[in-house]
CSV table of C-alpha atoms in Angstrom, one decimal:
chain,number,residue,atom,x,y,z
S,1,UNK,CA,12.1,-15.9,31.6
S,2,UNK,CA,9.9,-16.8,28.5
S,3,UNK,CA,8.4,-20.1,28.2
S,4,UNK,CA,7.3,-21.3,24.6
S,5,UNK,CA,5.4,-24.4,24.3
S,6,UNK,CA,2.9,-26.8,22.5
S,7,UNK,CA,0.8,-29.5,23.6
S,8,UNK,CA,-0.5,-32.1,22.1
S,9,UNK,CA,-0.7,-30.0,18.8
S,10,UNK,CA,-2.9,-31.7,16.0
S,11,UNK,CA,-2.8,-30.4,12.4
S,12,UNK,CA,-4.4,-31.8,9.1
S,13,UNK,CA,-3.6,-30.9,5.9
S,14,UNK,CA,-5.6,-32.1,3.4
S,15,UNK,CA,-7.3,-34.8,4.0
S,16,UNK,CA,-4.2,-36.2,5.7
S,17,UNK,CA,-3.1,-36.1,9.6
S,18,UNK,CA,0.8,-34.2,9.4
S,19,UNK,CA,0.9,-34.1,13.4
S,20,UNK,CA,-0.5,-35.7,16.4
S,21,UNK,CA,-0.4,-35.0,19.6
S,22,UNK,CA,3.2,-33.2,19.0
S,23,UNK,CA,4.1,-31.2,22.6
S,24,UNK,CA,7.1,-29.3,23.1
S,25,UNK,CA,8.4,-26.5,25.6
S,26,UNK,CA,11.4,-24.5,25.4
S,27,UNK,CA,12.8,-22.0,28.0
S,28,UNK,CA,14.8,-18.6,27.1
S,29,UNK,CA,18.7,-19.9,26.2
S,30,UNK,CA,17.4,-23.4,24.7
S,31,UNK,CA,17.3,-24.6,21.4
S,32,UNK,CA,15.0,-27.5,20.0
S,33,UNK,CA,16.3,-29.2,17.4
S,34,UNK,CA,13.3,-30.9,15.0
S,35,UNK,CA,14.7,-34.1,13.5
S,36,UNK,CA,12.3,-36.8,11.5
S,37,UNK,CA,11.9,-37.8,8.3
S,38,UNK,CA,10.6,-35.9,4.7
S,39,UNK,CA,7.1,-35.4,5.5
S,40,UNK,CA,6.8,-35.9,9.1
S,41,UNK,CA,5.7,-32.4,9.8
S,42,UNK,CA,8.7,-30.8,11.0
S,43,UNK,CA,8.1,-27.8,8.3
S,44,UNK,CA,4.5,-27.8,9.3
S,45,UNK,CA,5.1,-27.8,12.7
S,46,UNK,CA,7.2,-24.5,12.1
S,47,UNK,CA,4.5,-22.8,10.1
S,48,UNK,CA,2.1,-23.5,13.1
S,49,UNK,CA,4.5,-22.1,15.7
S,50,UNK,CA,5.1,-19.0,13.3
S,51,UNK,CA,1.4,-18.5,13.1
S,52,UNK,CA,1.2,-18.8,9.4
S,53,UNK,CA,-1.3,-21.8,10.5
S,54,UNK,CA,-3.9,-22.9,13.3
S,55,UNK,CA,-3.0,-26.3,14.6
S,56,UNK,CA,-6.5,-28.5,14.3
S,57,UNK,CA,-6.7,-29.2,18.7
S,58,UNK,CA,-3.7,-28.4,21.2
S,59,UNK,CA,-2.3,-24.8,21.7
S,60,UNK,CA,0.8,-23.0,20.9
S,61,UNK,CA,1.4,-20.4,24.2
S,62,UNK,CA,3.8,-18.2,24.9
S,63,UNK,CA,4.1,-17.6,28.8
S,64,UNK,CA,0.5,-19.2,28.7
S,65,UNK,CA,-1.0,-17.3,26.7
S,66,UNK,CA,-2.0,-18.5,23.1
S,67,UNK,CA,0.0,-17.5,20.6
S,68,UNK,CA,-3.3,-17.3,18.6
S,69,UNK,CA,-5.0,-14.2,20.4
S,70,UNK,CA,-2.8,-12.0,20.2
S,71,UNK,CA,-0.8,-12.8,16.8
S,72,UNK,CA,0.7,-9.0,16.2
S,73,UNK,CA,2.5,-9.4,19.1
S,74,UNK,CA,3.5,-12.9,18.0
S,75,UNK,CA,5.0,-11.6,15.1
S,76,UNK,CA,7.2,-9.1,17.1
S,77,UNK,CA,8.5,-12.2,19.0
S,78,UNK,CA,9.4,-14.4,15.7
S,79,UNK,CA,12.4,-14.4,13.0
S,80,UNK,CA,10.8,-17.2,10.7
S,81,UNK,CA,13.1,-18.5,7.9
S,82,UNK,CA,11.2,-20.9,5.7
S,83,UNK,CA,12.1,-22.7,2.8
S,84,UNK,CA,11.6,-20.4,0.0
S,85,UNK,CA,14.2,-17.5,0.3
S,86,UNK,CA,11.7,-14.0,-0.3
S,87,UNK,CA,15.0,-12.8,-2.2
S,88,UNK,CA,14.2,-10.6,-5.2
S,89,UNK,CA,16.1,-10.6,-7.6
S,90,UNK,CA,15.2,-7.3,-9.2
S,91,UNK,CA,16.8,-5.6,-5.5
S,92,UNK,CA,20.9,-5.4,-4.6
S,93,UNK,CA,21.6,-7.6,-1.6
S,94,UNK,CA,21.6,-4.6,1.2
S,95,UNK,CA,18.4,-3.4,-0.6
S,96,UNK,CA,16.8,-6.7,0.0
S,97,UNK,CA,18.4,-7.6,3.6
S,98,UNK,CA,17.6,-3.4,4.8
S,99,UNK,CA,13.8,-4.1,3.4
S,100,UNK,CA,12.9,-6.4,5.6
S,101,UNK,CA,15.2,-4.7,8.5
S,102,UNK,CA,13.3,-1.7,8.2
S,103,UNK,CA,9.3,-3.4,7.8
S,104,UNK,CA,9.8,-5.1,11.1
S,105,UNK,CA,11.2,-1.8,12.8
S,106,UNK,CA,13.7,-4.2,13.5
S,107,UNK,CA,15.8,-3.7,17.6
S,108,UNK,CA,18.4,-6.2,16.1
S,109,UNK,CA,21.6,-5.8,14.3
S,110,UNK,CA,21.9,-3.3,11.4
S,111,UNK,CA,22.2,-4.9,7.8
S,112,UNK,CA,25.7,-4.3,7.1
S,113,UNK,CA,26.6,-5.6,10.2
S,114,UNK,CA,24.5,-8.7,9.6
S,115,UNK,CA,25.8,-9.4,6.1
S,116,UNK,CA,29.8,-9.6,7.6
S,117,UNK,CA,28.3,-11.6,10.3
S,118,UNK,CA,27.3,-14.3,7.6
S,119,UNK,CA,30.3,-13.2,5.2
S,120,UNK,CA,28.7,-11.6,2.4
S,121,UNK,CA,29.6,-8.3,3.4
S,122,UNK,CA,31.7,-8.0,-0.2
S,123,UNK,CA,28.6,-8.3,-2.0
S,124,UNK,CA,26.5,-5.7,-0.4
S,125,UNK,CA,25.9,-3.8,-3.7
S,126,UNK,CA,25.5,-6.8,-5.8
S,127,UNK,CA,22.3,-7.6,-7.2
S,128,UNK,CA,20.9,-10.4,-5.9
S,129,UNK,CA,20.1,-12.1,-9.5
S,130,UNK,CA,23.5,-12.5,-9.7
S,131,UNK,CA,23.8,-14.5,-6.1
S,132,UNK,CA,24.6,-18.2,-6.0
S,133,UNK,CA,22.1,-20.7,-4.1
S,134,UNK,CA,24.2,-20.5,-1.0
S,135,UNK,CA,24.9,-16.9,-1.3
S,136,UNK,CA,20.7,-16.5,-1.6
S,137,UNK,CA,20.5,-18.4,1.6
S,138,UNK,CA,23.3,-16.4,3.4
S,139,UNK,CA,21.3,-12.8,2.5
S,140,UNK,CA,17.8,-15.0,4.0
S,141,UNK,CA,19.3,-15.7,7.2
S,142,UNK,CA,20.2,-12.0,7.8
S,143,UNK,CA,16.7,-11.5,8.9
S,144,UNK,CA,16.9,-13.2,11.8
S,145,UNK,CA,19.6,-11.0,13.0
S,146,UNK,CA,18.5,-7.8,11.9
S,147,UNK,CA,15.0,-8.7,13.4
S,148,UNK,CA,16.0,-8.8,16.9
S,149,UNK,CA,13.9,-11.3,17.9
S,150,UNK,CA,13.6,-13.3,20.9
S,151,UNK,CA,12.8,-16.9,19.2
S,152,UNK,CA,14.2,-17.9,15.9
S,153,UNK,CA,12.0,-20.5,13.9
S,154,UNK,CA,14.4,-21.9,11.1
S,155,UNK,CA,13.4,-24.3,9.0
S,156,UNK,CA,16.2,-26.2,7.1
S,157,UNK,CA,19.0,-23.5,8.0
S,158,UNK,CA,21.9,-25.2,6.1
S,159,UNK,CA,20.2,-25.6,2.8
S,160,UNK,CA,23.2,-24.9,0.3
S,161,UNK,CA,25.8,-23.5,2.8
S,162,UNK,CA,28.9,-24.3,3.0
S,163,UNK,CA,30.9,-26.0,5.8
S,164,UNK,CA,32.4,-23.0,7.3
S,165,UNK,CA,28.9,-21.1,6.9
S,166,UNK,CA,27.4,-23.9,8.6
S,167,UNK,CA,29.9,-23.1,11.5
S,168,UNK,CA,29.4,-19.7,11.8
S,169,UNK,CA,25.6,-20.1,11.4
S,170,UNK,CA,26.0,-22.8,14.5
S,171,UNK,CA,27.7,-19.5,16.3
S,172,UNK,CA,25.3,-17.1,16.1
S,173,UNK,CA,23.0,-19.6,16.8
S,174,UNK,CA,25.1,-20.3,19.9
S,175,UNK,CA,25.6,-16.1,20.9
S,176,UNK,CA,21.4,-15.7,20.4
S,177,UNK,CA,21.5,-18.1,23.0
S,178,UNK,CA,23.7,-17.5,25.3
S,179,UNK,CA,22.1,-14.1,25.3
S,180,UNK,CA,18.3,-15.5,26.0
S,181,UNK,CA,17.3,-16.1,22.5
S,182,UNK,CA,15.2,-19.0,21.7
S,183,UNK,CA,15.4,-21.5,18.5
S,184,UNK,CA,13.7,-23.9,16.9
S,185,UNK,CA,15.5,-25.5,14.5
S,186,UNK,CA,14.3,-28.4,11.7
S,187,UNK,CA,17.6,-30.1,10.3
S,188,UNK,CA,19.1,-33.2,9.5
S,189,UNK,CA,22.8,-32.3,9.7
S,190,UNK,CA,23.6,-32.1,13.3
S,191,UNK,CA,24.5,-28.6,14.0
S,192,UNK,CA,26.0,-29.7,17.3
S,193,UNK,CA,24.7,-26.6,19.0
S,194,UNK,CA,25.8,-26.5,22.7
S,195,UNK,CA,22.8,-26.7,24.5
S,196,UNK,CA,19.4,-28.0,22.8
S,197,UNK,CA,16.6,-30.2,23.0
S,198,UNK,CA,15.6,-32.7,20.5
S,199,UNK,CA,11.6,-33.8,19.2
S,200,UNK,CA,11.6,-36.7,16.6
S,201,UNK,CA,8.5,-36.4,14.7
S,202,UNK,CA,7.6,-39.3,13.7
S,203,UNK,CA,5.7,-40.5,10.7
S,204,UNK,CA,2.0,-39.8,11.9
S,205,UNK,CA,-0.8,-41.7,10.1
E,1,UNK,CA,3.1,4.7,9.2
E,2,UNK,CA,7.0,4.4,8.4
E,3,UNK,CA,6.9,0.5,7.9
E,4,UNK,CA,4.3,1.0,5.2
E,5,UNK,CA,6.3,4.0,3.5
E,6,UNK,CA,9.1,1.3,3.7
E,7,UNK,CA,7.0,-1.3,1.9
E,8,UNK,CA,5.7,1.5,-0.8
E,9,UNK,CA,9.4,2.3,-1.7
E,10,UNK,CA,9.9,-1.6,-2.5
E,11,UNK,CA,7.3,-1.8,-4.6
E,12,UNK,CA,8.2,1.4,-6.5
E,13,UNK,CA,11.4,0.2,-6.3
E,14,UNK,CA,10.8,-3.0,-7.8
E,15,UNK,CA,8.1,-1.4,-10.4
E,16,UNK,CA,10.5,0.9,-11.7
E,17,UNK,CA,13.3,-2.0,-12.5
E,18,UNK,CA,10.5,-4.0,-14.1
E,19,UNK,CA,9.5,-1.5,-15.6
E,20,UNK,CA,9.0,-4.0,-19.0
E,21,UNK,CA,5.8,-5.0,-17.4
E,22,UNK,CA,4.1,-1.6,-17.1
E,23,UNK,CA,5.1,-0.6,-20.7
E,24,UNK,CA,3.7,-4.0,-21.9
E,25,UNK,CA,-0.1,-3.2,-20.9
E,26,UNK,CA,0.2,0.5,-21.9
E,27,UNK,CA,1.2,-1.3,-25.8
E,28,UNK,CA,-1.8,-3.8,-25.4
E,29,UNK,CA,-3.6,-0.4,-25.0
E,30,UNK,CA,-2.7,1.1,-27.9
E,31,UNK,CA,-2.4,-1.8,-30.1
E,32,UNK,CA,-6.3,-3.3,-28.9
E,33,UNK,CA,-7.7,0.2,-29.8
E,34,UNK,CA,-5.8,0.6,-32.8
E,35,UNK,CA,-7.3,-2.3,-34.2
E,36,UNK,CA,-10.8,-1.0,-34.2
E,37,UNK,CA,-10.3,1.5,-37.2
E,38,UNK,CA,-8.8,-1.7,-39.2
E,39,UNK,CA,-12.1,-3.6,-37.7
E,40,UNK,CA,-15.2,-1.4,-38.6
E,41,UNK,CA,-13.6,0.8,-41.0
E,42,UNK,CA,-12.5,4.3,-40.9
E,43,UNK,CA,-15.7,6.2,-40.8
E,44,UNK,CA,-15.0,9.2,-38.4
E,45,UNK,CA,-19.0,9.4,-37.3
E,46,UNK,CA,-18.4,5.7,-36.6
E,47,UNK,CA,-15.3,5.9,-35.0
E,48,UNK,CA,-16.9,8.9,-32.5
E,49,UNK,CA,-20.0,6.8,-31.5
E,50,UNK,CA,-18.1,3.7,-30.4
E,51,UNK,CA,-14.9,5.3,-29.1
E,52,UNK,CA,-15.3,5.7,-25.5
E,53,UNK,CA,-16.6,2.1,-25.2
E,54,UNK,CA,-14.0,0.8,-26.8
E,55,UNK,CA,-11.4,2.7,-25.4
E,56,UNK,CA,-12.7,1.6,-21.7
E,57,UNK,CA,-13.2,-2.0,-22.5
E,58,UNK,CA,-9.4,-2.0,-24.0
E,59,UNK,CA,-8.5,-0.6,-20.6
E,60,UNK,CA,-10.2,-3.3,-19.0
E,61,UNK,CA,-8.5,-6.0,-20.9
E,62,UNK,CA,-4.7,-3.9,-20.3
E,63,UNK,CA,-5.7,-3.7,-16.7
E,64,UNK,CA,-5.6,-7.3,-16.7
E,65,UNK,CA,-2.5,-8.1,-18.2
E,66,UNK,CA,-1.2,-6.9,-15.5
E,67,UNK,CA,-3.3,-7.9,-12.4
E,68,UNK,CA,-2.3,-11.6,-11.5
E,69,UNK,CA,1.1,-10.3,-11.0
E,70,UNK,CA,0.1,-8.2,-7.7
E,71,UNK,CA,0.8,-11.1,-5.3
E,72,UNK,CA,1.9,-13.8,-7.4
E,73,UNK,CA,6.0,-13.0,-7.2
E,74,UNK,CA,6.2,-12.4,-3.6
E,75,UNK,CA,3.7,-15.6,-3.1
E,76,UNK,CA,6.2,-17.9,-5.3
E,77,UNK,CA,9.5,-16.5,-3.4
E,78,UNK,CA,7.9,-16.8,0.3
E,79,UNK,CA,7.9,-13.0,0.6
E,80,UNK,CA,3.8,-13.7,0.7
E,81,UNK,CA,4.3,-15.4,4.3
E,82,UNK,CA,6.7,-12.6,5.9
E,83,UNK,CA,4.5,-9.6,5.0
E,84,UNK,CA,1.3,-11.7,6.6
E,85,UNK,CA,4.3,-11.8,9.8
E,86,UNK,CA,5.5,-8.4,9.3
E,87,UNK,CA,4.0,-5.6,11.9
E,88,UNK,CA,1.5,-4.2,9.2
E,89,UNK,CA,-1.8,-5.2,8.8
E,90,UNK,CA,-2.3,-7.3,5.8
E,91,UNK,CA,-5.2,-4.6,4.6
E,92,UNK,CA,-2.6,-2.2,4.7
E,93,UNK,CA,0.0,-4.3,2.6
E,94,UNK,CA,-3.0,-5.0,0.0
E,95,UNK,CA,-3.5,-1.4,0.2
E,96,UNK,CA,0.2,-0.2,-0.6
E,97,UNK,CA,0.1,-3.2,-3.1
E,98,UNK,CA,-2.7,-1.7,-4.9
E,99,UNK,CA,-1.5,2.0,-4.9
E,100,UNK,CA,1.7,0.6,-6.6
E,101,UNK,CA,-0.3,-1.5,-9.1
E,102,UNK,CA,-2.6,1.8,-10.0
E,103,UNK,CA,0.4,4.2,-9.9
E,104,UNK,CA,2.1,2.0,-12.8
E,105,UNK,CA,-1.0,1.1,-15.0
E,106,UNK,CA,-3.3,2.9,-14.2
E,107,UNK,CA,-2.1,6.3,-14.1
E,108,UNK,CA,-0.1,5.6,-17.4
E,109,UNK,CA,-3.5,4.3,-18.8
E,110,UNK,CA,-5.0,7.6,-18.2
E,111,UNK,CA,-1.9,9.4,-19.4
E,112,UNK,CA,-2.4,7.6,-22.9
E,113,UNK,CA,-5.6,8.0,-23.3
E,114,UNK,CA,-6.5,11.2,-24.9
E,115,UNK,CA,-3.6,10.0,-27.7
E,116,UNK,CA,-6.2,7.5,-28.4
E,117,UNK,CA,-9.1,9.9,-28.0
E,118,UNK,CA,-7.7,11.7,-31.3
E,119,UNK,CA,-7.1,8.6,-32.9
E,120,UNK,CA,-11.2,7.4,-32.6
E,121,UNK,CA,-12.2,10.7,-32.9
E,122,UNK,CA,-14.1,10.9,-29.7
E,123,UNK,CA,-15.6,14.9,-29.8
E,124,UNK,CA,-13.6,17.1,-27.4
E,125,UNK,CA,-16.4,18.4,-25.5
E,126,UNK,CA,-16.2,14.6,-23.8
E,127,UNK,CA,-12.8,14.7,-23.6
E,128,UNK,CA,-12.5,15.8,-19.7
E,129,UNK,CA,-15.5,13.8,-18.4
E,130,UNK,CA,-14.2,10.4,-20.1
E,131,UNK,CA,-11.1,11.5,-18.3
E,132,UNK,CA,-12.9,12.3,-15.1
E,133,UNK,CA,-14.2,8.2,-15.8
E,134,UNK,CA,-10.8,7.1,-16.4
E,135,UNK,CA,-9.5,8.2,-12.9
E,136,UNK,CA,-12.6,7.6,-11.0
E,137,UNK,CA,-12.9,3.7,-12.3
E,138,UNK,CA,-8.9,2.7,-13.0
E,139,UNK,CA,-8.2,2.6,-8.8
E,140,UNK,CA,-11.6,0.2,-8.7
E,141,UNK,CA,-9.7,-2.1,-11.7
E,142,UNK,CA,-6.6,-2.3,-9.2
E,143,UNK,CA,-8.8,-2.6,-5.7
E,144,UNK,CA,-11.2,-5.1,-7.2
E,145,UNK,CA,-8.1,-6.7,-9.4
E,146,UNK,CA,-6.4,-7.3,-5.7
E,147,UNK,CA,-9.2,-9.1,-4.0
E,148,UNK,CA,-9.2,-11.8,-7.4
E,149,UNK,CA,-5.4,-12.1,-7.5
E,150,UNK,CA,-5.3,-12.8,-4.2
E,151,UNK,CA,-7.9,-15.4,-4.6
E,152,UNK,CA,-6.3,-16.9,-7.5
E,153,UNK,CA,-3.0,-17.6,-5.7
E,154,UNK,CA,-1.7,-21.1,-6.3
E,155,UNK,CA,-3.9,-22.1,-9.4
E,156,UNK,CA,-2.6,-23.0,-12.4
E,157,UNK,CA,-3.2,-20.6,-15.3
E,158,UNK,CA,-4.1,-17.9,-12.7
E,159,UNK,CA,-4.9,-14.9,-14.9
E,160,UNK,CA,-7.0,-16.5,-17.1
E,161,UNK,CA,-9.1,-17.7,-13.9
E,162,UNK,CA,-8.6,-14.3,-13.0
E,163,UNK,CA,-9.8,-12.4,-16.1
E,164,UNK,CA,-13.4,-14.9,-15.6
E,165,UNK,CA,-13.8,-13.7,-11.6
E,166,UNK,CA,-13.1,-10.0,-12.0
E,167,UNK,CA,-14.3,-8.6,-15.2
E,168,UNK,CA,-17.7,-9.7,-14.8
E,169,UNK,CA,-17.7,-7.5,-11.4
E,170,UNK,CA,-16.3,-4.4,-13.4
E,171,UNK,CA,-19.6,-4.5,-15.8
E,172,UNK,CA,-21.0,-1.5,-13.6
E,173,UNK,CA,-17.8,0.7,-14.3
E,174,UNK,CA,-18.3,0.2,-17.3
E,175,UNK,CA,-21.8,1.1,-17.6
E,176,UNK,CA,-20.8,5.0,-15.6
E,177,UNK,CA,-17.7,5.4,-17.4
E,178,UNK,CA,-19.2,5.0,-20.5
E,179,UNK,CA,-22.8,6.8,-19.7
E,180,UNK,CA,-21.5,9.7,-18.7
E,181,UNK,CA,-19.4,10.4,-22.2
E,182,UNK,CA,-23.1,9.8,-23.8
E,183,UNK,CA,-25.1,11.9,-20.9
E,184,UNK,CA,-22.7,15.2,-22.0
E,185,UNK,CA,-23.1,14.4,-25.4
E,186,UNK,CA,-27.2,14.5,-25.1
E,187,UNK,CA,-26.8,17.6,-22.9
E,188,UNK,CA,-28.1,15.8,-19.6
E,189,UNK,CA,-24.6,16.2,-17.7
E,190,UNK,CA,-22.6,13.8,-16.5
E,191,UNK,CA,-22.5,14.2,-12.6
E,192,UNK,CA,-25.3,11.5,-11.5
E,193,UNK,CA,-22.8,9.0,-13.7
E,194,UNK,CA,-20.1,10.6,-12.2
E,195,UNK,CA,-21.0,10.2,-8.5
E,196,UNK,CA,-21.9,6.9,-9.1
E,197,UNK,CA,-18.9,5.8,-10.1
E,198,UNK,CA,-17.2,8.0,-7.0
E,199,UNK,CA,-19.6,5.7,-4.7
E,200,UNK,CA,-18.5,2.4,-6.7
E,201,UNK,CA,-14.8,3.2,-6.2
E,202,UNK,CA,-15.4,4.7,-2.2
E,203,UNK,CA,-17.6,0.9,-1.8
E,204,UNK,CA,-14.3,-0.7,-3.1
E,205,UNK,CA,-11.8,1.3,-1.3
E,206,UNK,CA,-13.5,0.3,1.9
E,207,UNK,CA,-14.5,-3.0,1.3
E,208,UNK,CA,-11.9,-4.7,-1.0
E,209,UNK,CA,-8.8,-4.5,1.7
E,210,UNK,CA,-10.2,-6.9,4.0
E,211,UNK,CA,-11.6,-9.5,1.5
E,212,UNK,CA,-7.7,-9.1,-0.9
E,213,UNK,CA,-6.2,-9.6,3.1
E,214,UNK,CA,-8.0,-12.4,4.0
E,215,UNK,CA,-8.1,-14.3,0.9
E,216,UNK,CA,-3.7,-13.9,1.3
E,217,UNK,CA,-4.2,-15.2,4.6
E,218,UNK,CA,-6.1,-18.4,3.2
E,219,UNK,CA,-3.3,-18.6,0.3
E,220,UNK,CA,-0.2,-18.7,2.9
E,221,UNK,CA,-2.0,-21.2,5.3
């Protein structure tokens, strides 16, 4: 059983404090839910779990180990789904999706599969210039199910979805779960997921 | 191995529907040498003496054009942040990035040349050497070209910036490439120019990976 957590996790960006003293621990099958207001760091805090950043003091470990010495093997662990939606436009929608399937070496589920999972399997061949905001978003999230990775980091999953894609996304959410997963999740529609924890990240200095 | 064969289909892949972009610095090319003639006049003798140097310096400039583009679209659509997550080593993605980036300017750079070579009336006997230059220095345009669009990343009017960090560095290109047209010409061969410009472009190879890699890592962060 794989135990993620963070502890007392500083970060400056800038000349401003973003997070202080954030901790956090999460156990295979659990969600966290990151709630708080524009600017409270819940993005950052994401970026720091995926590795993209070093927290200032405090440690990110996975199993006890910091997830800062050994960061290839950090990057097996993660699916990270930021903000901006690495969709090109100049690539169909399985071309883009099988990309970044393949670059990982992915264990997870195969593209096709993944794009009826998020029902966008009828515009497989499409390219993606042509995709709405919400459709863009849908083809994003495949990655975390093609990537087969144990702990999802998604930041703002809902961005321009749709109710029902919402539920289904709430589903697989639930199903990575139930089968072990981990996720971190920053939102501020509740997902209602069925088991998860919740950090408010308050407005540091 | 097969994830970067993955990532060097992508960007063939995405090279070949953009393809606009590539045909844009081949018609700078063209167009900056063409100008010459209309500059100085059309005396052949002329034309011969400053040929190669203006030929390489219009490669220079098309090189450019071109550069700031390397990282910048996968930067402003977040792909930037997955490839620094993804399994291969960020020297290896700045590496596959930079085959790409020579494949589609700089081998069509070389491929145009000798069209130009008539057209300034550069003497055939130079002809294969001021090739030789042309494949020797264009892979140092795209390896020194990474590390300064890497480091550009984020700034407003990027390739201009750009343009100011990396041309200065290409000066000693410049200097081989065009020496060793004039070292055949005054019967002293070419090779000592030659293998000079082999050792700037093995320095590069080795060296500009890691600096391209770890200014992307600063850009991301």
């Amino acid at each position: 059983m794989a135990v993620f957590s963070g502890h007392n996790i500083d970060c400056v960006r800038g000349e401003r404090q973003v997070l202080s003293g954030a901790t956090f621990s999460l156990e295979s099958g659990a969600a966290l839910v990151l709630r708080g207001a524009n600017g409270s760091g819940k993005s950052t805090l994401l970026r720091l779990m995926a590795g993209l950043m070093r927290p200032v003091a405090g440690a990110i470990t996975w199993d006890g180990e910091d997830i800062a010495d050994d960061p290839h093997e950090h990057n097996r662990r993660i699916a990270y789904i930021g903000h901006a939606d690495a969709v090109k436009p100049a690539l169909s929608v399985t071309e883009n999706v099988s990309f970044w399937s393949e670059l990982s070496g992915a264990g997870g589920m195969r593209a096709t599969e993944a794009l009826t999972a998020l029902g966008i399997g009828h515009l497989a061949d499409l390219p993606a210039r042509y995709l709405s905001a919400g459709q863009r978003r849908r083809v994003t999230l495949t990655r975390m199910l093609t990537s087969g990775a144990p702990l999802w980091l998604l930041d703002e999953p809902t961005t321009a979805l749709d109710q029902d894609t919402s539920d289904a996304l709430r589903g697989l959410i639930d199903r990575h779960l139930a089968s072990g997963g981990m996720a971190v999740i920053s939102t501020h529609t509740d997902l209602g997921l069925a088991s998860s924890g919740l950090l408010t990240l308050g407005a540091a200095s | 191995m097969n994830a970067v064969s993955v990532l060097f289909r992508r960007e063939m892949r995405l090279a070949m529907r953009q393809s606009a972009d590539s045909v844009m610095v081949i018609a700078f090319f063209v167009i900056a040498v063409v100008l010459f003639p209309f500059g100085v006049g059309p005396e052949p003798n002329m034309l011969a003496r400053i040929g190669p140097g203006v030929i390489w310096v219009a490669a220079l400039l098309a090189a450019m054009l071109s550069m700031d583009r390397m990282f910048m679209g996968d930067y402003e659509d977040g792909s930037l942040e997955l490839l620094v997550l993804s399994p291969v080593a960020l020297e290896f993605v700045v590496l596959v990035k930079v085959l790409a980036h020579w494949l589609t300017t700089g081998l069509p750079l070389i491929v145009t040349a000798p069209l130009l070579f008539v057209m300034m009336n550069v003497p055939t006997e130079i002809w294969p050497v001021l090739l030789m230059t042309l494949l020797l220095g264009t892979p140092v345009l795209s390896l020194l070209g990474s590390v300064g669009a890497a480091l550009v990343l984020g700034a407003r009017r990027g390739g201009v910036l750009l343009s100011l960090l990396v041309l200065p560095l290409l000066i000693p290109v410049l200097i081989f490439a065009v020496g060793s047209g004039d070292a055949v010409l005054y019967g002293t061969g070419a090779k000592a120019n030659l293998m000079l410009l082999g050792g700037v472009l093995l320095g590069s190879l080795a060296l500009t990976p890691w600096a391209a890699a770890q200014a992307l890592r600063e850009a991301v962060a």
